[in-house]
Coordinates of C-alpha atoms in Angstrom, one line a residue:
X90 CA 49.2 -205.9 48.2
X91 CA 49.0 -208.5 45.3
X92 CA 48.1 -207.2 42.0
X93 CA 46.6 -209.2 39.2
X94 CA 48.8 -209.5 36.4
X95 CA 47.7 -207.8 33.2
X96 CA 49.1 -206.3 30.0
X97 CA 48.4 -202.6 29.3
X98 CA 49.1 -203.1 25.7
X99 CA 46.6 -205.9 25.2
X100 CA 43.6 -204.2 23.7
X101 CA 41.6 -207.5 23.6
X102 CA 41.7 -208.3 27.4
X103 CA 41.8 -204.7 28.9
X104 CA 42.4 -204.3 32.6
X105 CA 39.5 -203.7 34.9
X106 CA 38.9 -200.5 36.7
X107 CA 39.9 -202.2 39.9
X108 CA 43.2 -203.3 38.3
X109 CA 44.0 -199.8 37.0
X110 CA 43.2 -198.3 40.5
X111 CA 45.6 -200.9 42.0
X112 CA 48.3 -200.0 39.6
X113 CA 48.0 -196.4 40.1
X114 CA 48.1 -196.8 44.0
X115 CA 51.2 -199.0 43.6
X116 CA 52.8 -196.2 41.5
X117 CA 51.8 -193.5 44.0
X118 CA 53.3 -195.5 46.8
X119 CA 56.6 -196.0 44.9
X120 CA 56.7 -192.4 44.2
X121 CA 56.1 -191.6 47.8
X122 CA 58.9 -193.8 49.1
X123 CA 61.3 -192.5 46.5
X124 CA 60.4 -188.9 47.5
X125 CA 60.8 -189.7 51.2
X126 CA 64.2 -191.2 50.6
X127 CA 65.4 -188.4 48.4
X128 CA 64.2 -185.9 51.1
X129 CA 65.9 -187.8 53.8
X130 CA 69.1 -187.8 51.9
X131 CA 68.9 -184.0 51.1
X132 CA 68.2 -183.3 54.7
X133 CA 71.4 -185.2 55.8
X134 CA 73.5 -183.5 53.2
X135 CA 72.3 -180.0 54.3
X136 CA 72.7 -180.8 57.9
X137 CA 76.3 -181.8 57.1
X138 CA 77.0 -178.9 55.0
X139 CA 75.6 -176.4 57.8
X140 CA 77.8 -178.3 60.4
X141 CA 80.8 -177.8 58.2
X142 CA 80.5 -174.0 58.2
X143 CA 83.1 -172.4 60.5
X144 CA 81.4 -169.3 61.7
X145 CA 83.7 -166.6 63.4
X146 CA 83.1 -166.5 67.2
X147 CA 81.1 -163.4 68.2
X148 CA 81.1 -162.1 71.5
X149 CA 77.9 -160.5 72.8
X150 CA 78.4 -157.0 74.2

């Protein structure tokens, strides 16, 4: 995806609706990637902590 450069602070040359839509899509995609990476790290940590628990051996009657 190639975004046209623009300055959000430039009130004389405001970005087009298409540019703003592209920006919002790029922000949303970056947020999804960040959330996916964080979720994966949390799952690995959770699995490691669950594996580290030493449960006492229980015999079934």
